[in-house]
mmCIF file of C-alpha atoms in Angstrom:
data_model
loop_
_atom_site.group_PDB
_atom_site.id
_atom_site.type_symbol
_atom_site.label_atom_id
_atom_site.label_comp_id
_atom_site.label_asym_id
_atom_site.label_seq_id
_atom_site.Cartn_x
_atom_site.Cartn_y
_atom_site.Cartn_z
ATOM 1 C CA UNK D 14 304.972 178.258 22.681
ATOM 2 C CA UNK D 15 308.152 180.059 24.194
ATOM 3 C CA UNK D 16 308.811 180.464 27.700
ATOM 4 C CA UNK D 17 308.110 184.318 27.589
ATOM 5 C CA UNK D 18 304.703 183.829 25.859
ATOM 6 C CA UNK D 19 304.110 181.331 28.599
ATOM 7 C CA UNK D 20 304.997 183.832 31.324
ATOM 8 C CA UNK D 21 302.927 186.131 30.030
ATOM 9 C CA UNK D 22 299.536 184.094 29.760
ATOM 10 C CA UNK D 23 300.385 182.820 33.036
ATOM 11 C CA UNK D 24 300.662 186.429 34.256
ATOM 12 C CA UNK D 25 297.412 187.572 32.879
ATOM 13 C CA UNK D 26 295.487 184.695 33.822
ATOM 14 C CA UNK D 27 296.588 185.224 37.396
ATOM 15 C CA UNK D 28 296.332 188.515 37.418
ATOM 16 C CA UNK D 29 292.487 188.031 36.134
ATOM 17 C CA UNK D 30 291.300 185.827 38.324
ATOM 18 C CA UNK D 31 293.431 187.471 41.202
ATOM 19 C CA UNK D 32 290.912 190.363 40.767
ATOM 20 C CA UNK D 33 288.133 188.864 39.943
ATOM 21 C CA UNK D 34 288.000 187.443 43.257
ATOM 22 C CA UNK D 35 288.869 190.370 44.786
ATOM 23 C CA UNK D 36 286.283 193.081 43.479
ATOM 24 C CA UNK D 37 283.496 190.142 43.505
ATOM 25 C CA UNK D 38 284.259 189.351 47.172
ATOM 26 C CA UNK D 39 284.390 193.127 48.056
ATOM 27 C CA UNK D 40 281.150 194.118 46.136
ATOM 28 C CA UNK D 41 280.165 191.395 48.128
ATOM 29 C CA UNK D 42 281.045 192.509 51.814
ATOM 30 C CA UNK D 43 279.002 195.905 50.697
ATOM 31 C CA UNK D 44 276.106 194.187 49.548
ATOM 32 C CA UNK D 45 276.195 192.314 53.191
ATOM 33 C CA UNK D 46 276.599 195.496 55.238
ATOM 34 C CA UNK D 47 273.142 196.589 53.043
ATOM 35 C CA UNK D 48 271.535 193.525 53.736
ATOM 36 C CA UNK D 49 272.019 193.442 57.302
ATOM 37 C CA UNK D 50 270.823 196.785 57.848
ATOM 38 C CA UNK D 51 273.684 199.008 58.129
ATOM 39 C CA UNK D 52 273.674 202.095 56.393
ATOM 40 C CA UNK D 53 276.261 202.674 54.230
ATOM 41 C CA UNK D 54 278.189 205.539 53.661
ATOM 42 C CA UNK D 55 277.932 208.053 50.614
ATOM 43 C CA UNK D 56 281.792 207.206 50.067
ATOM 44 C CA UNK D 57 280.539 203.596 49.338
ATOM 45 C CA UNK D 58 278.369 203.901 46.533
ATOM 46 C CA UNK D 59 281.590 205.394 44.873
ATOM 47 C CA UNK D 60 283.708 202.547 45.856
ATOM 48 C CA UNK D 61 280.754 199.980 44.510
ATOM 49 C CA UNK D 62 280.850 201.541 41.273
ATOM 50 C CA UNK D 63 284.727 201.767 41.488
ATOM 51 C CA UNK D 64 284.332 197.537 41.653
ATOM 52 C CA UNK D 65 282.260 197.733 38.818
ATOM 53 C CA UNK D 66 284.265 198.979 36.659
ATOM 54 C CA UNK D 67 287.269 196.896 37.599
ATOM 55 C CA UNK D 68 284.837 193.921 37.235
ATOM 56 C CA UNK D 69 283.966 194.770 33.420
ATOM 57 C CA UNK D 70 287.839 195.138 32.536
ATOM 58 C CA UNK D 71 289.143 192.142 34.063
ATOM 59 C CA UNK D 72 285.981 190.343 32.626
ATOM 60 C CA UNK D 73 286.207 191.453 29.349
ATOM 61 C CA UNK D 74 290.113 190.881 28.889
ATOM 62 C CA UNK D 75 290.200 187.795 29.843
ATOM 63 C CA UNK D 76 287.037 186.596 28.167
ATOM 64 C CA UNK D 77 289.140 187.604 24.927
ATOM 65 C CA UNK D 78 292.526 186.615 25.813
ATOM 66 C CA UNK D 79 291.483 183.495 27.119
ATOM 67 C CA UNK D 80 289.746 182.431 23.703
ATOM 68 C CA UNK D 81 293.251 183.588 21.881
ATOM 69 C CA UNK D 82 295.281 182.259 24.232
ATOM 70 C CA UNK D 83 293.605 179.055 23.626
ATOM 71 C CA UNK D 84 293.283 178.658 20.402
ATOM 72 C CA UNK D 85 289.487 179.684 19.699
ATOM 73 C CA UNK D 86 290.153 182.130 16.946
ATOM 74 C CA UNK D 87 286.985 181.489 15.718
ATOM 75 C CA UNK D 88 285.141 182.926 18.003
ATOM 76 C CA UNK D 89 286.936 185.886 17.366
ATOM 77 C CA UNK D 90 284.106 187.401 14.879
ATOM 78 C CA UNK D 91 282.761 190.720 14.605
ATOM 79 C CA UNK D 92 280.758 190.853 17.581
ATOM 80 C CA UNK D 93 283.121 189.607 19.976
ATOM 81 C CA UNK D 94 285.631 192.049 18.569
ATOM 82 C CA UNK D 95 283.505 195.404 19.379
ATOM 83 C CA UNK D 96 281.790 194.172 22.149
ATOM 84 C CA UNK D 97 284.624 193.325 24.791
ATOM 85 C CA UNK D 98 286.978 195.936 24.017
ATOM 86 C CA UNK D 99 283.964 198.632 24.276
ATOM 87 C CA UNK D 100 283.154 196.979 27.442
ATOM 88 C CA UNK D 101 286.801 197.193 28.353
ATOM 89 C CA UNK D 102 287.497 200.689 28.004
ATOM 90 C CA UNK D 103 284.240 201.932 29.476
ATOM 91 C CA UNK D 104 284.876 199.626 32.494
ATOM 92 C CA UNK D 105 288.629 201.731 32.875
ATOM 93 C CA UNK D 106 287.056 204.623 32.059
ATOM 94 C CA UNK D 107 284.579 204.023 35.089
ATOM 95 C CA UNK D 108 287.603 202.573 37.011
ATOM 96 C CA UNK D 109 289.705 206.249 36.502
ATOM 97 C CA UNK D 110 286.272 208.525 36.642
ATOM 98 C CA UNK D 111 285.384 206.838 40.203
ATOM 99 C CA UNK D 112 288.589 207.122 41.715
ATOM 100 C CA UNK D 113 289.160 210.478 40.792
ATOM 101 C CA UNK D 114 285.995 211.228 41.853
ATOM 102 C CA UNK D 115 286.576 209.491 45.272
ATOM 103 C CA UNK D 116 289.523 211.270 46.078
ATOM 104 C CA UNK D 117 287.804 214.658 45.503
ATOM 105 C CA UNK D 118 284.623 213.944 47.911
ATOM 106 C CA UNK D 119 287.401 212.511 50.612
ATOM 107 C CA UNK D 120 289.354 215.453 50.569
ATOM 108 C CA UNK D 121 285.873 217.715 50.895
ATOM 109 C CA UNK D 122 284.625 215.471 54.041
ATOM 110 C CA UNK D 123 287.664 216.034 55.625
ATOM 111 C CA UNK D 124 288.285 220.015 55.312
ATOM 112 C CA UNK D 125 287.500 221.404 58.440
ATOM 113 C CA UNK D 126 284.398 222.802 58.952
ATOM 114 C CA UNK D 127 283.195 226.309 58.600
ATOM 115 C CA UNK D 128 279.719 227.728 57.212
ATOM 116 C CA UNK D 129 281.052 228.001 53.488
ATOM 117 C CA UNK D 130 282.825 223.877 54.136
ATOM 118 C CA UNK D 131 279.182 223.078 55.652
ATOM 119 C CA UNK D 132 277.778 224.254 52.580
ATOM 120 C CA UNK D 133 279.841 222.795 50.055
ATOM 121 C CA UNK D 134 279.759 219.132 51.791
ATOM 122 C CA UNK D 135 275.708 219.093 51.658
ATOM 123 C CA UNK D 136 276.477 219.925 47.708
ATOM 124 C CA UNK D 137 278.764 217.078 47.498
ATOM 125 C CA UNK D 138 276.573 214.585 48.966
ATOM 126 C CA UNK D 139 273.856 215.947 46.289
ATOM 127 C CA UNK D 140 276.083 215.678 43.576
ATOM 128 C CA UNK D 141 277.214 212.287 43.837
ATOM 129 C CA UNK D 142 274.768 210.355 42.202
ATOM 130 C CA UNK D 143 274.569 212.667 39.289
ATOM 131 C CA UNK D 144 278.436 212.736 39.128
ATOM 132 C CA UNK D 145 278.576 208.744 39.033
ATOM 133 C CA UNK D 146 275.902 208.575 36.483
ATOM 134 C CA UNK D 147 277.787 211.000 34.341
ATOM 135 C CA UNK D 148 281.232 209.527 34.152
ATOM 136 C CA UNK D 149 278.994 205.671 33.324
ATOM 137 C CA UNK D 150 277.235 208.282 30.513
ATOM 138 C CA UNK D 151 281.047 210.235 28.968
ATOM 139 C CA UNK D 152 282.315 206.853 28.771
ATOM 140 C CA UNK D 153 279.955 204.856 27.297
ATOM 141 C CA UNK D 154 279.774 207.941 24.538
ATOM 142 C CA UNK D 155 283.447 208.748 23.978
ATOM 143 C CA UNK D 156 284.129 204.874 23.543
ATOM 144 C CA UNK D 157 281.355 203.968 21.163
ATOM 145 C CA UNK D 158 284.266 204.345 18.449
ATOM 146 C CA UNK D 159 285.118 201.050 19.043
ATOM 147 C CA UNK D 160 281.878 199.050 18.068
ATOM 148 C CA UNK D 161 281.673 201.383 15.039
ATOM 149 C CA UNK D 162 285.292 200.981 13.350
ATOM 150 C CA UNK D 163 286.669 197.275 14.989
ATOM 151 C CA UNK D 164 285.820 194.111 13.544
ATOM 152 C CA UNK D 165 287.025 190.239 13.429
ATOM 153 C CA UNK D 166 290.164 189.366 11.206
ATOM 154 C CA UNK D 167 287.627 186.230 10.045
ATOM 155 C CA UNK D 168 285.252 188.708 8.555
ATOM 156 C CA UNK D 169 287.471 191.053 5.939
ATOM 157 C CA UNK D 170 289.422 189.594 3.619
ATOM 158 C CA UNK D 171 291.757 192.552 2.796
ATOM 159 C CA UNK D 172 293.196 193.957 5.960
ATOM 160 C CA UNK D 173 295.740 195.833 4.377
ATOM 161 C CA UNK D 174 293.532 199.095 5.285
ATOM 162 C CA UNK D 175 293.526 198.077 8.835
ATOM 163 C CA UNK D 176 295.175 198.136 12.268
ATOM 164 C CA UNK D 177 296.050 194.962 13.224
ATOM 165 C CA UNK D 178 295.234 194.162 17.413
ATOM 166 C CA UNK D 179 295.862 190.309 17.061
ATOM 167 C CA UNK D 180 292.777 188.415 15.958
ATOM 168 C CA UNK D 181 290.812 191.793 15.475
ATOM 169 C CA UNK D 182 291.139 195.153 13.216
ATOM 170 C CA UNK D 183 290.367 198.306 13.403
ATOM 171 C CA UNK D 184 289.585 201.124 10.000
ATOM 172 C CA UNK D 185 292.727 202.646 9.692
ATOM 173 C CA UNK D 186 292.939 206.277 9.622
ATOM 174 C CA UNK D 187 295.900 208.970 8.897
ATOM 175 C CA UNK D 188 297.576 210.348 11.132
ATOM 176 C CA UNK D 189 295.917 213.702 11.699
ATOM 177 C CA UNK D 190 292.281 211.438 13.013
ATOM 178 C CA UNK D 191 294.834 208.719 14.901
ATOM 179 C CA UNK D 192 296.382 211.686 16.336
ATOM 180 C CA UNK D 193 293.094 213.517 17.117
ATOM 181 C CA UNK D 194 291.633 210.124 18.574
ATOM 182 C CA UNK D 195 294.221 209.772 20.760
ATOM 183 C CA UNK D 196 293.824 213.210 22.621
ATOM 184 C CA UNK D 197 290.109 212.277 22.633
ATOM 185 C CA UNK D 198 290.380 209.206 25.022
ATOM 186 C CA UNK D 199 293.374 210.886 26.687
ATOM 187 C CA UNK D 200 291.605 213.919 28.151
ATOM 188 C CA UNK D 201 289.532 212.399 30.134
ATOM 189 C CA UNK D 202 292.422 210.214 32.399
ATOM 190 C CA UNK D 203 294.927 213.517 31.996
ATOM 191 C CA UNK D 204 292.037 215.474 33.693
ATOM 192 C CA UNK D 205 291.003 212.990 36.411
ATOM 193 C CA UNK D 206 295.278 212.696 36.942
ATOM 194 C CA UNK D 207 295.550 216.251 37.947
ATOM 195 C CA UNK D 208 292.481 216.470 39.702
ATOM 196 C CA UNK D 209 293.457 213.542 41.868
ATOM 197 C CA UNK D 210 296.874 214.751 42.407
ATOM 198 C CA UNK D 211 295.349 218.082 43.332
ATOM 199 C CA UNK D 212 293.007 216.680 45.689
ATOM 200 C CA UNK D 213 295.473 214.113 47.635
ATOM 201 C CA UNK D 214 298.047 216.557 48.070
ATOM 202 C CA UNK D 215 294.856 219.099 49.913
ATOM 203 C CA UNK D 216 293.974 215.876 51.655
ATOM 204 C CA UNK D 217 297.763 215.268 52.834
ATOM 205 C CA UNK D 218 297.966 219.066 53.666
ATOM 206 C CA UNK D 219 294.591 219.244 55.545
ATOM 207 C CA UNK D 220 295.476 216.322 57.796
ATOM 208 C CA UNK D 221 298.800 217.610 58.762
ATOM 209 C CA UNK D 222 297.595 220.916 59.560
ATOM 210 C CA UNK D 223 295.242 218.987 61.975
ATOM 211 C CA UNK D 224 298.028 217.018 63.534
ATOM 212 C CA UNK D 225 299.839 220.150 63.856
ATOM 213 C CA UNK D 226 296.782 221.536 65.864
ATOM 214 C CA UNK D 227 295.765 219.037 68.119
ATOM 215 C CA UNK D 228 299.954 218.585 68.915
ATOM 216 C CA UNK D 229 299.314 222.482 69.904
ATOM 217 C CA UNK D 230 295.817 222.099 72.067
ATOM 218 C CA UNK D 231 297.097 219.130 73.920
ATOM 219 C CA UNK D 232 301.089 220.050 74.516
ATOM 220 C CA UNK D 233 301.927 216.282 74.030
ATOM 221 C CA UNK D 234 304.013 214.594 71.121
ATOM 222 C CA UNK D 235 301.735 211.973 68.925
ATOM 223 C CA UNK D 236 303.521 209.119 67.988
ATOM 224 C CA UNK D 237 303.717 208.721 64.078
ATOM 225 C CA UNK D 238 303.160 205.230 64.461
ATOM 226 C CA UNK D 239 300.368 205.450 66.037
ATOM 227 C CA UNK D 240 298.174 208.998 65.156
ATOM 228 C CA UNK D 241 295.384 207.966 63.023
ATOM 229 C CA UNK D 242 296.215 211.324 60.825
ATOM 230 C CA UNK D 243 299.347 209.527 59.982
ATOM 231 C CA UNK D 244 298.203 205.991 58.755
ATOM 232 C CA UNK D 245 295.604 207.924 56.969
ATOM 233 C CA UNK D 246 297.702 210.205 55.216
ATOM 234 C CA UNK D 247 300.062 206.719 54.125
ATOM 235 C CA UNK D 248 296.766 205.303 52.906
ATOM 236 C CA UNK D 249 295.858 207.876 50.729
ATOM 237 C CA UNK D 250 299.876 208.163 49.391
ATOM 238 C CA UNK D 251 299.205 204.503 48.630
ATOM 239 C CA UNK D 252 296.087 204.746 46.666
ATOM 240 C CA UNK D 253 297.056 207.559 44.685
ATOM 241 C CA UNK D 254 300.570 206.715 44.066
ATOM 242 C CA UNK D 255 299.184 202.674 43.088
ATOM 243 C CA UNK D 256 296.509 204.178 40.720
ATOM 244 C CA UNK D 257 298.874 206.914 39.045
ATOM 245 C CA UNK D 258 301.703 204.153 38.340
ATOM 246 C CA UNK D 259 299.309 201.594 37.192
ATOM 247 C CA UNK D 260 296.857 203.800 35.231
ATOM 248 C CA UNK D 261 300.170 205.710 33.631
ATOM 249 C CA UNK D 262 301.830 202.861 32.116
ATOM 250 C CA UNK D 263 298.018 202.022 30.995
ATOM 251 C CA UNK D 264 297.249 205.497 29.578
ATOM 252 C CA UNK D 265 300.652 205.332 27.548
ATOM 253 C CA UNK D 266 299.620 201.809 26.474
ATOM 254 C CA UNK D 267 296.801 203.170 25.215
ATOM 255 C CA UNK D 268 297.808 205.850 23.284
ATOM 256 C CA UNK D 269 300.077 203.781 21.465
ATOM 257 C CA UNK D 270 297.753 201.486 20.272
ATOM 258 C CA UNK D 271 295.464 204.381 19.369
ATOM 259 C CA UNK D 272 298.248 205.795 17.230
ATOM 260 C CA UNK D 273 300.510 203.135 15.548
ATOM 261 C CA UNK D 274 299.239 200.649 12.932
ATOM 262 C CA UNK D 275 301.665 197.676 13.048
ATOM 263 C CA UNK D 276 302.274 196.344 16.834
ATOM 264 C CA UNK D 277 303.443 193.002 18.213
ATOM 265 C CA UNK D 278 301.680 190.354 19.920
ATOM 266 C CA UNK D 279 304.254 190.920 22.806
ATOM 267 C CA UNK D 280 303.049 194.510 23.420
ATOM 268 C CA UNK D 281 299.452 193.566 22.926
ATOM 269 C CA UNK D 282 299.766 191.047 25.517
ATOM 270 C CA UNK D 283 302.012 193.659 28.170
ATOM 271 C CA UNK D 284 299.313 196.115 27.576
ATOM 272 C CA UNK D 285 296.625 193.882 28.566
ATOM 273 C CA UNK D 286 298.162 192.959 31.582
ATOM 274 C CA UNK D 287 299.355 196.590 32.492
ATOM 275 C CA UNK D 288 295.788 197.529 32.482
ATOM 276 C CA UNK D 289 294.710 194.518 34.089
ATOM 277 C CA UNK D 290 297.211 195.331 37.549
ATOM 278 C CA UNK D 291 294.527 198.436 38.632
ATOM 279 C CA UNK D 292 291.350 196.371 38.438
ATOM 280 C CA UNK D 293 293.330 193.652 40.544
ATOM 281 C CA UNK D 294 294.984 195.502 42.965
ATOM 282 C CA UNK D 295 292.773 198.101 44.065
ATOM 283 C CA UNK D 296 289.886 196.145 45.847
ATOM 284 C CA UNK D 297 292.819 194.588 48.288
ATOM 285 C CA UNK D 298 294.121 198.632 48.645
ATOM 286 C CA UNK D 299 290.158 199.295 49.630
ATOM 287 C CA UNK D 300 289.921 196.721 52.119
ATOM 288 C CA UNK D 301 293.272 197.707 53.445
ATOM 289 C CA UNK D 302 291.398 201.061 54.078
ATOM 290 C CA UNK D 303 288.475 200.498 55.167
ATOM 291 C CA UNK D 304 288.395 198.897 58.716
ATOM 292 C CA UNK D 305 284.647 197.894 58.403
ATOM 293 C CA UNK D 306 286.150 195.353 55.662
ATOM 294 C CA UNK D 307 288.723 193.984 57.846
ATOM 295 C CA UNK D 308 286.385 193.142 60.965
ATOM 296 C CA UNK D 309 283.871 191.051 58.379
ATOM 297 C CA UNK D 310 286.777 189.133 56.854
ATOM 298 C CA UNK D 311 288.062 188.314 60.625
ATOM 299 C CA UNK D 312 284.432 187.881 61.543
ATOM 300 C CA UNK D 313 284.625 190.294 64.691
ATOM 301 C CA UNK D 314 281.122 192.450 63.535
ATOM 302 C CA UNK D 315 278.653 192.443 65.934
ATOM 303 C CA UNK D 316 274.830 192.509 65.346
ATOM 304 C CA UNK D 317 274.167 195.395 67.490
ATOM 305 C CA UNK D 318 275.204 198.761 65.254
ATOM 306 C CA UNK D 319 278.446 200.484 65.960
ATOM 307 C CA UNK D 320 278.445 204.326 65.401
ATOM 308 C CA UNK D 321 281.409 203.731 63.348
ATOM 309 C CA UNK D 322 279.002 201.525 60.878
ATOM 310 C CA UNK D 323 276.305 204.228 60.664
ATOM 311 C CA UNK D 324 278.173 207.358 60.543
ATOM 312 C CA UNK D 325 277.914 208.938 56.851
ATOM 313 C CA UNK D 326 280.640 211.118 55.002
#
């Protein structure tokens, strides 16, 4: 073993368990809040999901990479072969669908209120469930490609008509279907891209404009340190730049594996930990956020209920 393959195992071990712990601890501080009677927000059913997803990617990478990295290769049969890498994708796909669809609800609590806003936010609180429960649905359906046409290396004993990913192989098409597959798994993340871009820079706009007003109502200057606006607004630049860096590199990573036939064991091991970094970071980036997280980790939340607890978006 060289010292870059070392690195890189290291990395992605890390990386996994790094997250791991995260999204478990934070799906844990939610389920606490529940269980201790105080009502969640709408807001937080996305982020639970969110955590789900992250969970089933970092889970099912390094369930596989582990046994490779290790040695097990024979454990590396059919089964194991389509089931983690279907888990995989539907867990990003749940990962990208959720925060997409978080930024979109944030920026339609926040818009200031009018009869038609009033309107459209009762909507929006309808249409969560249904909107989670379809992006779990358009993954699980677009990805069932991969149980159908990947199998263990063990299990075919001419792989000369397949794509090589390591220890397991996928049919191999031409280039027209590769080509055609790829835009397949790609609309969905292009779509939730532009609609999150869209819907950060409204939510960047809408909180300026309010800055803007209350600097006009009250005559004073509001420190940019220390206006709420303001740390909100570098929140959401956070999130949304973290996600589209992470989940870029990822989507490119992706698409070349869905198009070329021959790649290395170096780029199959970068792409697992580029799409590893999302599922890892993000549940810190959410308890950054949320200051409900903050006060259980530091143990400052009281029994009584605080109006900041109970209030829904």
């Amino acid at each position: 073993m060289d010292a870059r393959d070392l690195a890189l195992r290291t990395s992605f071990l890390l990386l996994t368990v790094t997250g791991l712990l995260g999204n478990f601890s934070l799906l844990y501080l939610y389920l606490f809040l529940y269980c201790t009677g105080y009502r969640l927000r709408t807001i937080d059913l996305i982020v639970k999901n969110l955590l789900v997803g992250n969970i089933l990617v970092l889970f099912s990478s390094g369930f596989h990479n582990t046994m490779t990295n290790f040695g097990w290769h024979h454990l590396s049969g059919d089964f194991v072969c389509r089931f983690f890498p279907y888990v995989r994708v539907v867990g990003r796909g749940v990962s990208t669908g959720t925060t997409c669809l978080l930024s979109v609800f944030q920026v339609i609590t926040i818009s200031p209120m009018n009869s038609r806003s009033a309107e459209l936010k009762v909507k929006a609180l309808k249409l969560v469930v249904p909107s989670v429960i379809l992006c779990w649905i358009m993954n699980m359906l677009i990805n069932v490609i991969y149980p159908v046409y990947m199998s263990g290396n063990l299990s075919n004993t001419n792989i000369t008509n397949r794509k090589s990913f390591g220890h397991c192989s996928a049919v191999r098409h031409d280039e027209t279907a590769d080509s055609l597959y790829a835009a397949l798994i790609s609309f969905p993340d292009v779509l939730c891209f532009v609609l999150m871009v869209l819907a950060s820079g409204c939510t960047i706009f809408i909180l300026y404009r309010h800055k803007k007003r209350v600097q006009n109502i009250l005559k004073v200057n509001i420190s940019s340190t220390s206006s709420p606006e303001i740390r909100a607004t570098k929140t959401i630049l956070l999130l949304v730049s973290t996600f589209i860096f992470f989940n870029t590199l990822s989507f490119i990573s992706n698409v070349i594996l869905a198009v070329f036939n021959s790649l290395s064991l170096f780029f199959l091991k970068t792409s697992a930990i580029i799409i590893a970094c999302f599922p890892t970071v993000s549940p810190f980036l959410l308890m950054f956020r949320d200051s409900r997280m903050s006060m259980l980790c530091f143990g400052r939340i009281k029994h009584a209920e605080s109006p900041k607890l109970v209030r829904r978006m």
